[in-house]
Amino acid sequence: MSTQALFGQLLIGLINGSFYAMLSLGLAVIFGLLNIINFTHGAQYMLGAFVAYFLMSKAGLGYWWALAIVPIVVGVSGVIIERLMISRLYKLDHLYGLLLTFGLALIIEGAFHHEFGSAGLPYSMPEQLAGGFNLGFMYLPVYRAWVIVASLVICLATWFVIERTKLGSYLRAATENPTLVQSFGVNVPRMITLTYGAGVGLAALAGVFAAPIYQVSPQMGSSLIIVVFAVVVIGGMGSILGSIVTGFALGIVEGLTKYFYPEASNTVIFVIMAIVLMIRPQGLFGQR
Amino acid sequence: MRIGHKMKALAAAVVMGLAAGAANAQVSGNVVKIGVLTDMSSLYADVGGPGSVLAAKMAVEDFKAKEKGLTVEVISGDHQNKPDVGSQIANKWYDAEGVDVIVDTPNSGVALAVNQITRDKGKLFLNSGAASSDLTGSKCSPNTIHWTYDTWMLANGTGGAIVRTGGKSWFFLTSDYAFGHALERDTSEVVKKTGGTVVGAVRHPLNTQDFSSFLLQAQASKAQIIGLANAGGDTINSIKQAAEFGIVKGGQSLAGLLVFLSDIHGIGLDKAQGLIITETFYWDLNDQTRAWSKRFAAQSGGKYPTMVQAGVYAGVLHYLKAVAALKSDDGTKVAAKMKEMPTDDPLFGKGTIRADGRKVHPAYLFEVKKPSESKGPYDYYKTRATIPAEQAFRPLSEGNCPLVK
């Protein structure tokens, strides 16, 4: 294998890793602050891509509009779900939240499948991001470069908000002891609702990023979500930084596997997950 | 006392059942039961799926089974692209639910399993969706009829046409299971036979989202032609991402070895234009195909039929003709009768079924239209050439089917 090809695969891995990072980040935020294992995440990512498609085909609003509008629209749908259903489960075991969100994912995906079939819908790339750079060792499409940069910025911004700002400190405090934080005059239930909405918005945003390069189809989320869960488990459930770093790192590992032994590229992440669970059950970045 | 009463009633029912059975011993359970075993929810669901169930029902309706004294029932199952799930459904259908024939079954892995089960149980497998040419080759069975297309036909049609127009060196992007392997093998043979070379191949797992690593390897191979030996969602993603990585702009060409109408719909003409593909059915071929396809689309939410769904319709129609002629639904006998009778239906025209189970009809080499040439959704193909029936499929003598002596 030449070093050129190696660089190419590393870069590709980084691109896929940026999707893993963005999705696992949303999951980690939701789990870390709400203690809900959000199985609807894949469906919400799919919703993001579909809403982008609807904006384009029904309202004539292109990609850039979609980047701004879609996270809000899908995020609001998340807020409604949290208020109507998930909020009733906080006092119960994790398992109930998992079952509820899993059921919701199946319903949403089933409904879209019924309506739009499996072949998916076309979504074209914005003209400003078409084309590519010839890096010598590989051809890098402008769009992929954009995805890496954008997702890095989003991931770091989210990390910063949660770990380094006052709002973030409220959020973290509220997970530790909601009653105490509430007694300081902070509206904890609303904060939790908005956090869920924000996590869902992140998934939807990843969906918009995915629309021009992957198939916009009802099962696009379900094929990704399992990998993303593995990323979260490896990184440490609820660890924000852990999910970002692990997302990118596993993207690279997967990229290399696709080169050296492509048949295993679907399983390599789960092999790593099994090893991590045996050696360090709390995950690479998890505490306790 | 009550138990005694129940026993009597039960005994009476059994006797009545036996009597009814004796009156019409030829058609099992008095019902011809068609099981559509397909992918209802994943990457091949638009190729076959609910559309195949609809096509089977349309065939039953058009055959006017009731008037001919036949009760026909259509049921469906989702094999989830897993051979074990498909086998389990097939066994249950045959053993417990009185299914007489299994139709469709996209996914060659599942189809090969059903092929064997059907043979063991003396039923009938009417395959339209799966592509592996092994179904009428080394794995051929007296109980299997392969209707619409196969990997040899695709390789010969698309592969042959591309090599003849100068695409000499090939690299394959292959779906890593029975179908992809068969398609790669059959296409490689055509390429080599016509003077081309195969410089490499990479195998990707079924249902892959991201093809960039594989495309990069294809790009590095410097082959003139990148042959996509995959199908459904995998093909859509490969073509979409190949456009992104500038593969076509860089001078390499894509050969979609198995592309369905529904795939073109999902890719969009701007990315799919110019693709050369081989199919045996297209809705816009003649008045009959147009009339049938419009009826189909009206019942499927506006989706036009793929060749797989058309094959389900035509296959079921021919099957019912054979059942009516024989007055029996015994799988082995019906299969023999279907081979004996010439086929004739509005979608594939006149044709025959060979001893190895291969249904023979013409194939068409299509080119995907430019966006400017298309009049609207599903107006996607223009015909480049018609491959006559006798050239479209692998010659009987070359398949190594043990049924052919």
XYZ file of C-alpha atoms in Angstrom:
693
model
C 0.000 0.000 0.000
C 1.446 3.350 -0.980
C 1.559 6.263 1.447
C -0.590 8.199 -1.010
C -3.406 5.718 -0.760
C -2.983 5.652 3.008
C -3.475 9.408 3.241
C -6.533 9.117 1.026
C -8.100 6.533 3.299
C -7.264 8.541 6.414
C -9.007 11.557 4.990
C -12.052 9.554 3.960
C -12.176 8.095 7.451
C -12.145 11.583 8.872
C -15.153 12.508 6.720
C -17.201 9.545 7.884
C -15.971 10.189 11.375
C -17.449 13.668 11.254
C -20.906 12.149 10.747
C -20.352 9.704 13.571
C -19.126 12.508 15.787
C -22.076 14.780 15.093
C -24.624 12.043 15.681
C -22.973 10.532 18.716
C -22.573 14.010 20.162
C -26.345 14.530 20.104
C -26.838 11.137 21.687
C -24.242 11.838 24.357
C -25.792 15.211 25.193
C -29.221 13.662 25.554
C -27.983 10.718 27.562
C -25.642 12.766 29.707
C -28.247 15.345 30.673
C -31.565 13.497 30.415
C -30.512 9.911 31.060
C -32.548 8.888 28.032
C -31.090 6.488 25.495
C -32.533 8.179 22.449
C -33.157 5.429 19.916
C -35.173 7.876 17.794
C -31.905 9.594 16.900
C -31.502 7.765 13.584
C -35.067 8.554 12.584
C -34.489 12.197 13.479
C -31.366 12.260 11.322
C -33.490 10.811 8.507
C -36.175 13.442 9.184
C -33.503 16.115 8.765
C -32.657 14.867 5.286
C -36.328 14.551 4.343
C -37.264 18.006 5.594
C -34.367 19.377 3.530
C -35.814 17.548 0.533
C -39.303 18.957 1.175
C -37.958 22.479 1.518
C -36.237 22.089 -1.842
C -39.086 20.440 -3.728
C -42.112 22.135 -2.155
C -40.860 25.561 -1.177
C -37.863 26.006 -3.472
C -35.567 26.651 -0.497
C -32.122 25.242 -1.183
C -29.340 23.749 0.890
C -28.278 26.868 2.799
C -31.808 27.574 3.912
C -32.147 23.946 4.925
C -29.075 24.222 7.172
C -30.814 26.977 9.102
C -34.432 25.824 9.045
C -34.232 22.032 9.343
C -32.608 21.795 12.804
C -35.262 24.161 14.161
C -38.202 22.332 12.582
C -37.016 18.877 13.593
C -35.822 20.211 16.962
C -39.335 21.510 17.653
C -40.754 18.092 16.780
C -38.296 16.722 19.347
C -39.530 19.210 21.947
C -43.102 18.052 21.349
C -42.100 14.409 21.726
C -40.222 15.185 24.923
C -43.118 17.133 26.449
C -45.837 14.690 25.449
C -44.090 11.388 26.037
C -40.499 11.204 27.232
C -41.023 13.561 30.175
C -43.381 11.007 31.721
C -40.614 8.436 31.914
C -37.854 10.231 33.813
C -38.737 8.550 37.091
C -38.668 5.081 35.563
C -35.817 2.815 34.559
C -33.697 3.692 31.453
C -35.218 0.756 29.713
C -38.623 2.429 29.374
C -37.151 5.444 27.639
C -35.229 3.144 25.338
C -38.359 1.184 24.455
C -40.388 4.322 23.854
C -37.816 5.955 21.603
C -37.171 2.686 19.784
C -40.892 2.311 19.111
C -41.111 5.892 17.923
C -38.210 5.313 15.538
C -39.948 2.275 14.064
C -43.199 4.205 13.634
C -41.550 7.204 11.989
C -39.429 5.064 9.678
C -42.377 2.816 8.839
C -44.581 5.775 7.976
C -41.934 7.287 5.707
C -41.289 3.926 4.159
C -44.954 3.513 3.389
C -45.121 6.946 1.833
C -41.814 7.187 -0.043
C -40.576 3.630 -0.587
C -36.992 2.510 -0.217
C -35.238 3.780 -3.317
C -34.932 7.219 -1.828
C -35.250 10.706 -3.232
C -32.763 12.797 -5.156
C -31.163 15.823 -3.510
C -28.594 17.800 -5.391
C -25.534 19.447 -4.037
C -25.395 23.249 -3.777
C -23.436 24.644 -6.717
C -21.033 26.527 -4.457
C -19.840 23.224 -2.994
C -19.617 21.174 -6.176
C -16.260 20.254 -7.654
C -13.151 19.288 -5.767
C -9.458 19.780 -5.082
C -6.790 17.539 -6.442
C -4.545 16.972 -3.458
C -2.061 14.848 -5.337
C -2.752 11.753 -3.284
C -6.503 11.970 -3.763
C -9.352 13.961 -5.192
C -11.125 15.722 -2.335
C -14.633 16.879 -3.162
C -15.271 20.376 -1.852
C -18.440 19.164 -0.204
C -16.626 16.590 1.929
C -14.080 19.155 3.033
C -16.951 21.398 4.017
C -18.560 18.605 6.035
C -15.362 17.988 8.031
C -14.873 21.639 8.834
C -18.520 22.321 9.633
C -18.870 19.299 11.864
C -15.654 20.077 13.739
C -16.910 23.592 14.408
C -20.306 22.336 15.553
C -18.824 19.665 17.783
C -16.384 22.024 19.442
C -19.049 24.703 19.883
C -21.346 22.191 21.588
C -18.548 20.995 23.814
C -17.717 24.596 24.700
C -21.326 25.475 25.555
C -21.713 22.497 27.846
C -18.323 22.435 29.505
C -17.263 26.060 29.575
C -20.311 28.348 29.879
C -22.691 29.242 32.683
C -25.615 27.708 30.827
C -23.641 24.510 30.506
C -22.833 24.510 34.192
C -26.565 24.788 34.982
C -27.229 21.858 32.691
C -24.566 19.731 34.295
C -25.692 20.724 37.764
C -29.287 19.896 36.898
C -28.329 16.349 35.981
C -26.543 15.894 39.274
C -29.261 17.355 41.476
C -32.347 18.804 39.766
C -34.095 19.753 43.025
C -31.218 21.861 44.223
C -30.824 23.670 40.897
C -34.574 24.292 40.773
C -34.429 25.881 44.200
C -32.007 28.474 42.779
C -34.794 29.601 40.468
C -33.738 27.726 37.344
C -36.587 26.191 35.361
C -35.145 22.688 35.129
C -37.919 20.930 33.178
C -37.789 23.598 30.477
C -34.024 23.378 30.304
C -34.224 19.624 29.884
C -36.850 19.949 27.151
C -34.690 22.421 25.263
C -31.666 20.165 25.654
C -33.541 17.323 24.052
C -34.650 19.670 21.280
C -31.040 20.739 20.737
C -29.807 17.122 20.610
C -32.473 16.305 18.050
C -31.575 19.440 16.104
C -27.983 18.174 15.903
C -29.196 14.897 14.428
C -31.317 16.779 11.894
C -28.371 18.959 10.950
C -26.301 15.854 10.282
C -29.194 14.682 8.106
C -28.971 17.847 6.006
C -25.210 17.350 5.634
C -25.866 13.778 4.494
C -28.637 14.532 1.988
C -26.461 15.463 -1.010
C -24.073 12.508 -0.661
C -26.089 9.613 0.721
C -29.392 8.250 -0.395
C -32.278 10.243 1.132
C -34.319 7.241 2.169
C -36.317 6.109 5.202
C -33.721 3.547 6.249
C -30.726 5.917 6.057
C -30.894 6.433 9.816
C -31.341 2.875 10.910
C -28.247 1.750 9.037
C -26.176 4.398 10.790
C -27.642 4.484 14.277
C -26.257 1.154 15.414
C -22.731 2.236 14.519
C -23.291 5.528 16.283
C -24.437 3.726 19.412
C -21.282 1.682 19.303
C -19.322 4.937 19.066
C -21.088 6.287 22.137
C -20.453 3.079 24.066
C -16.779 3.084 23.124
C -16.406 6.762 23.956
C -18.200 6.390 27.286
C -21.932 6.927 27.660
C -22.623 10.603 28.190
C -19.100 11.908 27.690
C -19.257 14.855 25.283
C -15.595 15.073 24.405
C -15.373 11.283 24.351
C -18.051 10.973 21.702
C -16.417 13.584 19.488
C -12.937 12.072 19.650
C -14.229 8.520 19.309
C -16.451 9.479 16.381
C -13.530 10.789 14.365
C -11.161 8.030 15.476
C -13.533 5.215 14.566
C -14.237 6.806 11.208
C -10.512 6.534 10.525
C -10.308 2.939 11.757
C -13.241 2.016 9.538
C -11.672 3.786 6.569
C -8.472 1.805 7.000
C -10.411 -1.437 7.297
C -12.152 -0.656 4.028
C -8.745 -0.582 2.434
C -7.028 -3.534 4.084
C -9.954 -5.902 4.482
C -13.179 -4.402 3.080
C -15.350 -7.388 3.976
C -14.895 -6.574 7.657
C -15.664 -2.874 7.390
C -19.170 -3.346 8.760
C -18.029 -5.238 11.816
C -14.750 -3.654 12.859
C -16.426 -1.043 15.059
C -18.335 -3.709 16.952
C -15.197 -5.741 17.481
C -13.600 -2.676 19.018
C -16.718 -2.123 21.108
C -16.529 -5.658 22.480
C -12.855 -5.245 23.356
C -13.434 -1.886 25.042
C -16.345 -3.280 27.035
C -14.186 -6.112 28.292
C -11.198 -3.991 29.264
C -12.828 -0.708 30.221
C -16.598 -1.121 30.634
C -17.194 2.574 31.318
C -15.821 3.457 27.860
C -12.584 5.163 26.895
C -13.574 8.577 28.231
C -16.224 7.559 30.738
C -15.878 8.118 34.446
C -16.468 5.714 37.312
C -70.733 -35.815 28.072
C -69.748 -32.430 26.709
C -66.397 -33.759 25.655
C -68.080 -36.606 23.853
C -70.214 -34.112 22.018
C -67.206 -32.093 20.978
C -65.424 -35.189 19.771
C -68.359 -36.095 17.581
C -68.461 -32.629 16.073
C -64.738 -32.789 15.471
C -65.006 -36.206 13.846
C -67.798 -34.919 11.631
C -65.696 -31.974 10.615
C -62.791 -34.235 9.740
C -65.036 -36.467 7.641
C -66.499 -33.468 5.883
C -63.055 -32.104 5.300
C -61.925 -35.398 3.849
C -64.977 -35.516 1.598
C -64.379 -32.004 0.372
C -60.743 -32.872 -0.211
C -61.678 -35.987 -2.161
C -64.039 -34.040 -4.380
C -61.202 -31.818 -5.502
C -58.099 -33.778 -4.714
C -56.023 -32.080 -7.386
C -55.818 -28.571 -6.000
C -54.423 -28.783 -2.477
C -56.718 -27.340 0.153
C -59.020 -26.198 -2.655
C -56.986 -23.040 -2.851
C -54.075 -22.099 -5.039
C -51.952 -20.177 -2.572
C -49.274 -17.827 -3.860
C -46.653 -16.592 -1.400
C -44.787 -13.437 -2.417
C -41.515 -13.688 -0.496
C -39.727 -10.399 -0.899
C -37.878 -7.523 0.715
C -40.625 -5.364 2.180
C -38.561 -2.871 4.094
C -34.966 -2.529 2.988
C -32.831 -1.753 -0.020
C -34.743 -3.898 -2.539
C -38.256 -2.978 -1.359
C -38.848 -0.644 -4.303
C -37.446 -3.127 -6.796
C -39.809 -5.879 -5.622
C -41.543 -5.434 -2.273
C -45.141 -4.234 -2.059
C -45.109 -3.640 -5.840
C -44.484 -7.346 -6.387
C -47.439 -8.215 -4.173
C -49.577 -5.829 -6.210
C -48.323 -7.352 -9.465
C -49.224 -10.868 -8.266
C -52.695 -9.694 -7.299
C -53.155 -8.001 -10.681
C -52.229 -11.254 -12.406
C -54.825 -13.162 -10.380
C -57.408 -10.523 -11.245
C -56.566 -10.506 -14.962
C -56.580 -14.285 -15.136
C -60.182 -14.195 -13.933
C -59.518 -17.159 -11.695
C -63.015 -17.170 -10.181
C -64.685 -17.621 -13.573
C -62.407 -20.562 -14.232
C -63.375 -22.173 -10.945
C -60.083 -21.554 -9.165
C -59.769 -19.959 -5.769
C -56.479 -18.107 -5.629
C -55.035 -16.426 -2.586
C -51.974 -14.157 -2.444
C -50.002 -13.719 0.786
C -46.698 -11.991 1.386
C -43.668 -12.170 3.668
C -40.574 -10.078 4.366
C -37.295 -12.015 4.186
C -35.273 -9.013 5.413
C -32.478 -10.046 3.030
C -31.510 -12.829 5.415
C -31.351 -16.365 4.039
C -32.241 -17.822 7.456
C -35.359 -15.655 7.775
C -36.343 -16.445 4.178
C -35.858 -20.201 4.728
C -37.934 -20.113 7.863
C -40.831 -18.380 6.093
C -40.590 -20.749 3.120
C -40.674 -23.819 5.375
C -43.611 -22.475 7.355
C -45.525 -21.539 4.219
C -45.031 -24.913 2.592
C -45.504 -27.068 5.702
C -48.173 -25.289 7.670
C -49.920 -22.733 5.511
C -50.534 -24.622 2.310
C -48.571 -22.303 0.036
C -48.152 -23.845 -3.425
C -45.753 -21.440 -5.063
C -43.268 -18.846 -3.841
C -42.704 -15.898 -6.147
C -40.340 -12.926 -6.521
C -37.586 -13.185 -3.858
C -35.045 -10.506 -4.702
C -31.674 -11.265 -3.058
C -29.838 -14.221 -4.528
C -28.735 -15.484 -1.123
C -32.331 -15.965 -0.038
C -33.357 -17.231 -3.482
C -30.730 -19.987 -3.467
C -32.015 -21.163 -0.079
C -35.644 -21.130 -1.258
C -34.566 -22.924 -4.440
C -33.333 -25.876 -2.374
C -36.278 -25.960 0.050
C -38.761 -25.841 -2.825
C -37.026 -28.701 -4.555
C -36.975 -30.844 -1.396
C -40.675 -30.300 -0.831
C -41.753 -30.693 -4.460
C -43.306 -27.214 -4.632
C -42.649 -24.436 -7.130
C -40.365 -21.412 -7.000
C -41.154 -18.714 -9.512
C -38.243 -16.341 -9.223
C -38.290 -12.853 -10.671
C -36.267 -10.711 -8.275
C -33.025 -12.620 -7.735
C -30.276 -12.375 -10.306
C -27.803 -15.214 -9.796
C -27.464 -17.226 -12.985
C -26.635 -20.252 -10.798
C -30.389 -20.713 -10.303
C -30.541 -22.087 -13.831
C -26.909 -23.207 -13.876
C -25.146 -25.441 -11.387
C -27.982 -25.062 -8.833
C -30.837 -25.562 -11.305
C -33.924 -27.401 -10.116
C -36.961 -28.966 -11.803
C -39.046 -26.911 -9.368
C -37.577 -23.485 -10.125
C -38.428 -21.139 -12.957
C -36.331 -18.007 -13.348
C -38.382 -15.375 -15.075
C -37.122 -11.860 -15.585
C -33.351 -11.618 -15.855
C -30.091 -13.013 -14.533
C -26.464 -12.067 -14.044
C -25.372 -13.660 -17.325
C -27.911 -11.591 -19.238
C -26.828 -8.381 -17.489
C -23.146 -9.135 -18.059
C -23.700 -9.976 -21.666
C -25.981 -7.011 -22.343
C -24.311 -4.150 -20.539
C -20.808 -5.593 -20.271
C -20.709 -6.697 -23.900
C -22.017 -3.371 -25.171
C -19.456 -1.402 -23.197
C -16.455 -3.512 -24.219
C -17.506 -3.210 -27.867
C -17.494 0.585 -27.599
C -13.925 0.610 -26.272
C -14.172 0.057 -22.501
C -11.388 -2.508 -22.270
C -10.064 -2.367 -18.698
C -12.435 -2.978 -15.795
C -12.503 -2.620 -12.023
C -15.407 -4.065 -10.066
C -17.257 -2.695 -7.072
C -18.972 -5.834 -5.890
C -21.686 -6.484 -3.351
C -20.238 -9.153 -1.059
C -22.750 -11.996 -1.382
C -23.996 -14.601 -3.870
C -25.491 -12.086 -6.294
C -22.535 -9.728 -6.475
C -20.077 -12.589 -6.858
C -22.137 -14.127 -9.671
C -22.480 -10.803 -11.465
C -18.769 -10.069 -11.172
C -17.893 -13.557 -12.406
C -20.268 -13.452 -15.375
C -19.215 -9.949 -16.385
C -15.508 -10.754 -16.053
C -16.006 -13.666 -18.437
C -17.670 -11.434 -21.013
C -14.978 -8.789 -20.647
C -12.172 -11.317 -21.111
C -13.903 -13.089 -23.964
C -14.289 -9.843 -25.881
C -10.655 -8.875 -25.431
C -10.787 -6.735 -22.292
C -8.967 -7.070 -18.971
C -10.044 -7.008 -15.339
C -7.543 -5.019 -13.277
C -9.109 -5.505 -9.863
C -12.153 -5.633 -7.645
C -13.242 -4.595 -4.188
C -16.052 -6.234 -2.240
C -18.299 -4.136 -0.031
C -20.871 -5.333 2.517
C -24.532 -5.351 1.482
C -26.358 -2.118 2.317
C -23.383 0.233 2.606
C -23.892 3.966 3.092
C -20.507 5.312 2.242
C -18.613 4.192 -0.834
C -15.872 6.787 -0.838
C -13.104 4.382 0.249
C -14.109 1.881 -2.401
C -14.437 4.566 -5.056
C -10.999 5.847 -4.199
C -9.579 2.383 -4.809
C -11.447 2.195 -8.083
C -10.070 5.576 -9.050
C -6.521 4.529 -8.172
C -6.847 1.407 -10.322
C -6.955 3.658 -13.426
C -9.386 1.224 -15.061
C -11.433 2.727 -17.878
C -14.643 1.192 -16.601
C -15.842 0.819 -13.024
C -18.356 -1.991 -13.044
C -20.979 -1.736 -10.304
C -21.806 -5.336 -9.421
C -24.337 -4.295 -6.811
C -27.996 -3.310 -6.733
C -30.702 -1.157 -5.204
C -29.621 1.357 -2.581
C -25.984 0.313 -2.963
C -25.984 1.250 -6.636
C -27.709 4.553 -5.924
C -25.104 5.504 -3.343
C -22.219 4.372 -5.575
C -23.393 6.478 -8.502
C -24.183 9.529 -6.373
C -20.797 9.449 -4.702
C -18.874 8.643 -7.886
C -20.214 11.884 -9.327
C -19.013 13.681 -6.214
C -15.503 12.245 -6.428
C -15.177 13.391 -10.003
C -14.760 9.860 -11.310
C -16.616 10.426 -14.546
C -14.991 13.822 -15.045
C -11.601 12.187 -14.551
C -12.192 10.050 -17.626
C -13.403 6.811 -16.036
C -16.880 5.522 -16.821
C -19.377 3.776 -14.628
C -21.151 0.650 -15.741
C -24.273 0.027 -13.680
C -24.618 -3.692 -14.241
C -27.962 -3.940 -12.493
C -29.929 -0.718 -12.365
C -33.686 -0.613 -11.996
C -36.127 2.104 -12.943
C -36.721 2.840 -9.259
C -32.979 3.430 -8.785
C -32.858 6.008 -11.566
C -35.790 7.713 -9.880
C -33.794 7.877 -6.636
C -30.551 9.080 -8.232
C -32.069 11.776 -10.419
C -31.381 12.188 -14.131
C -28.698 14.816 -13.627
C -26.408 12.192 -12.056
C -27.712 9.117 -13.888
C -27.778 10.454 -17.442
C -25.860 8.485 -20.014
C -25.765 5.241 -18.022
C -26.061 2.164 -20.199
C -28.232 -0.514 -18.673
C -29.875 -3.770 -19.656
C -33.433 -4.659 -18.713
C -36.097 -6.953 -20.085
C -39.018 -4.676 -19.389
C -39.713 -0.955 -19.444
C -43.152 0.543 -19.066
C -42.868 2.637 -22.226
C -42.111 -0.175 -24.693
C -45.489 -0.522 -26.396
C -49.210 0.092 -25.936
C -49.725 -3.003 -23.818
C -46.873 -2.258 -21.413
C -48.025 1.341 -21.118
C -51.635 0.381 -20.388
C -50.617 -2.177 -17.758
C -48.064 0.133 -16.137
C -50.571 2.971 -15.832
C -52.959 0.600 -14.061
C -50.110 -0.484 -11.808
C -49.039 3.078 -11.020
C -52.604 4.054 -10.157
C -52.589 1.423 -7.413
C -49.054 1.962 -6.112
C -49.077 5.645 -5.285
C -47.728 6.718 -8.671
C -44.685 4.420 -8.702
C -44.061 2.806 -12.065
C -43.250 -0.901 -12.177
C -39.720 -2.284 -12.311
C -38.879 -5.275 -14.490
C -38.952 -7.459 -11.381
C -42.538 -6.519 -10.635
C -43.467 -7.009 -14.282
C -41.864 -10.444 -14.113
C -43.932 -11.347 -11.063
C -47.087 -10.452 -12.971
C -46.175 -12.378 -16.095
C -44.886 -15.368 -14.143
C -47.988 -15.678 -11.989
C -50.201 -15.347 -15.066
C -48.394 -18.188 -16.812
C -48.427 -20.244 -13.623
C -52.204 -19.913 -13.309
C -52.645 -20.915 -16.951
C -50.661 -24.071 -16.263
C -52.615 -24.827 -13.080
C -55.902 -24.373 -14.928
C -54.750 -26.601 -17.781
C -53.565 -29.334 -15.426
C -56.306 -28.867 -12.851
C -53.608 -29.461 -10.268
C -51.249 -27.345 -8.216
C -48.608 -30.009 -7.688
C -45.350 -28.057 -7.905
C -43.319 -30.502 -9.980
C -46.135 -31.165 -12.450
C -47.007 -27.489 -12.846
C -43.350 -26.616 -13.466
C -43.196 -29.232 -16.215
C -46.442 -27.933 -17.702
C -45.176 -24.349 -17.623
C -42.111 -25.417 -19.594
C -44.249 -27.308 -22.083
C -46.669 -24.430 -22.757
C -45.369 -21.438 -24.744
C -45.660 -18.208 -22.767
C -47.634 -15.207 -23.930
C -48.378 -12.136 -21.858
C -48.813 -8.390 -22.432
C -45.510 -7.442 -20.786
C -42.861 -9.784 -22.206
C -44.690 -10.963 -25.335
C -44.264 -14.491 -26.582
C -41.552 -16.669 -25.114
C -40.588 -20.077 -23.788
C -39.258 -21.687 -20.649
C -36.247 -23.945 -21.168
C -35.477 -27.258 -19.527
C -33.120 -25.564 -17.051
C -35.962 -23.310 -15.866
C -34.768 -20.226 -17.730
C -37.582 -18.083 -19.175
C -36.389 -16.655 -22.467
C -37.450 -13.334 -23.966
C -35.742 -10.347 -25.573
C -33.634 -7.921 -23.534
C -33.143 -4.226 -24.199
C -30.090 -2.062 -23.960
C -31.262 1.302 -22.650
C -29.525 4.609 -22.209
C -30.664 6.917 -19.429
C -32.009 10.174 -20.845
C -30.615 13.624 -20.206
C -32.815 15.781 -17.951
C -33.708 17.870 -21.036
C -34.967 14.808 -22.918
C -37.274 13.579 -20.197
C -40.922 14.584 -20.233
C -41.424 13.949 -16.523
C -41.134 11.385 -13.741
C -40.357 7.874 -14.994
C -39.655 8.994 -18.566
C -36.064 7.884 -18.174
C -34.916 5.469 -20.899
C -34.281 5.491 -24.587
C -33.727 2.181 -26.343
C -30.260 1.693 -27.843
C -30.629 -1.883 -29.001
C -32.845 -4.918 -28.685
C -31.089 -8.183 -27.905
C -33.119 -11.046 -29.393
C -34.311 -13.758 -27.042
C -31.910 -16.409 -28.347
C -28.892 -14.148 -27.669
C -30.071 -12.508 -24.467
C -29.557 -15.484 -22.166
C -26.801 -18.003 -21.574
C -26.982 -20.877 -24.068
C -28.565 -23.977 -22.573
C -25.406 -25.992 -23.131
C -23.100 -23.647 -21.201
C -24.894 -23.486 -17.865
C -23.747 -26.850 -16.439
C -27.303 -27.539 -15.324
C -27.598 -31.241 -14.450
C -31.170 -31.301 -15.825
C -29.847 -30.680 -19.317
C -28.237 -33.710 -20.895
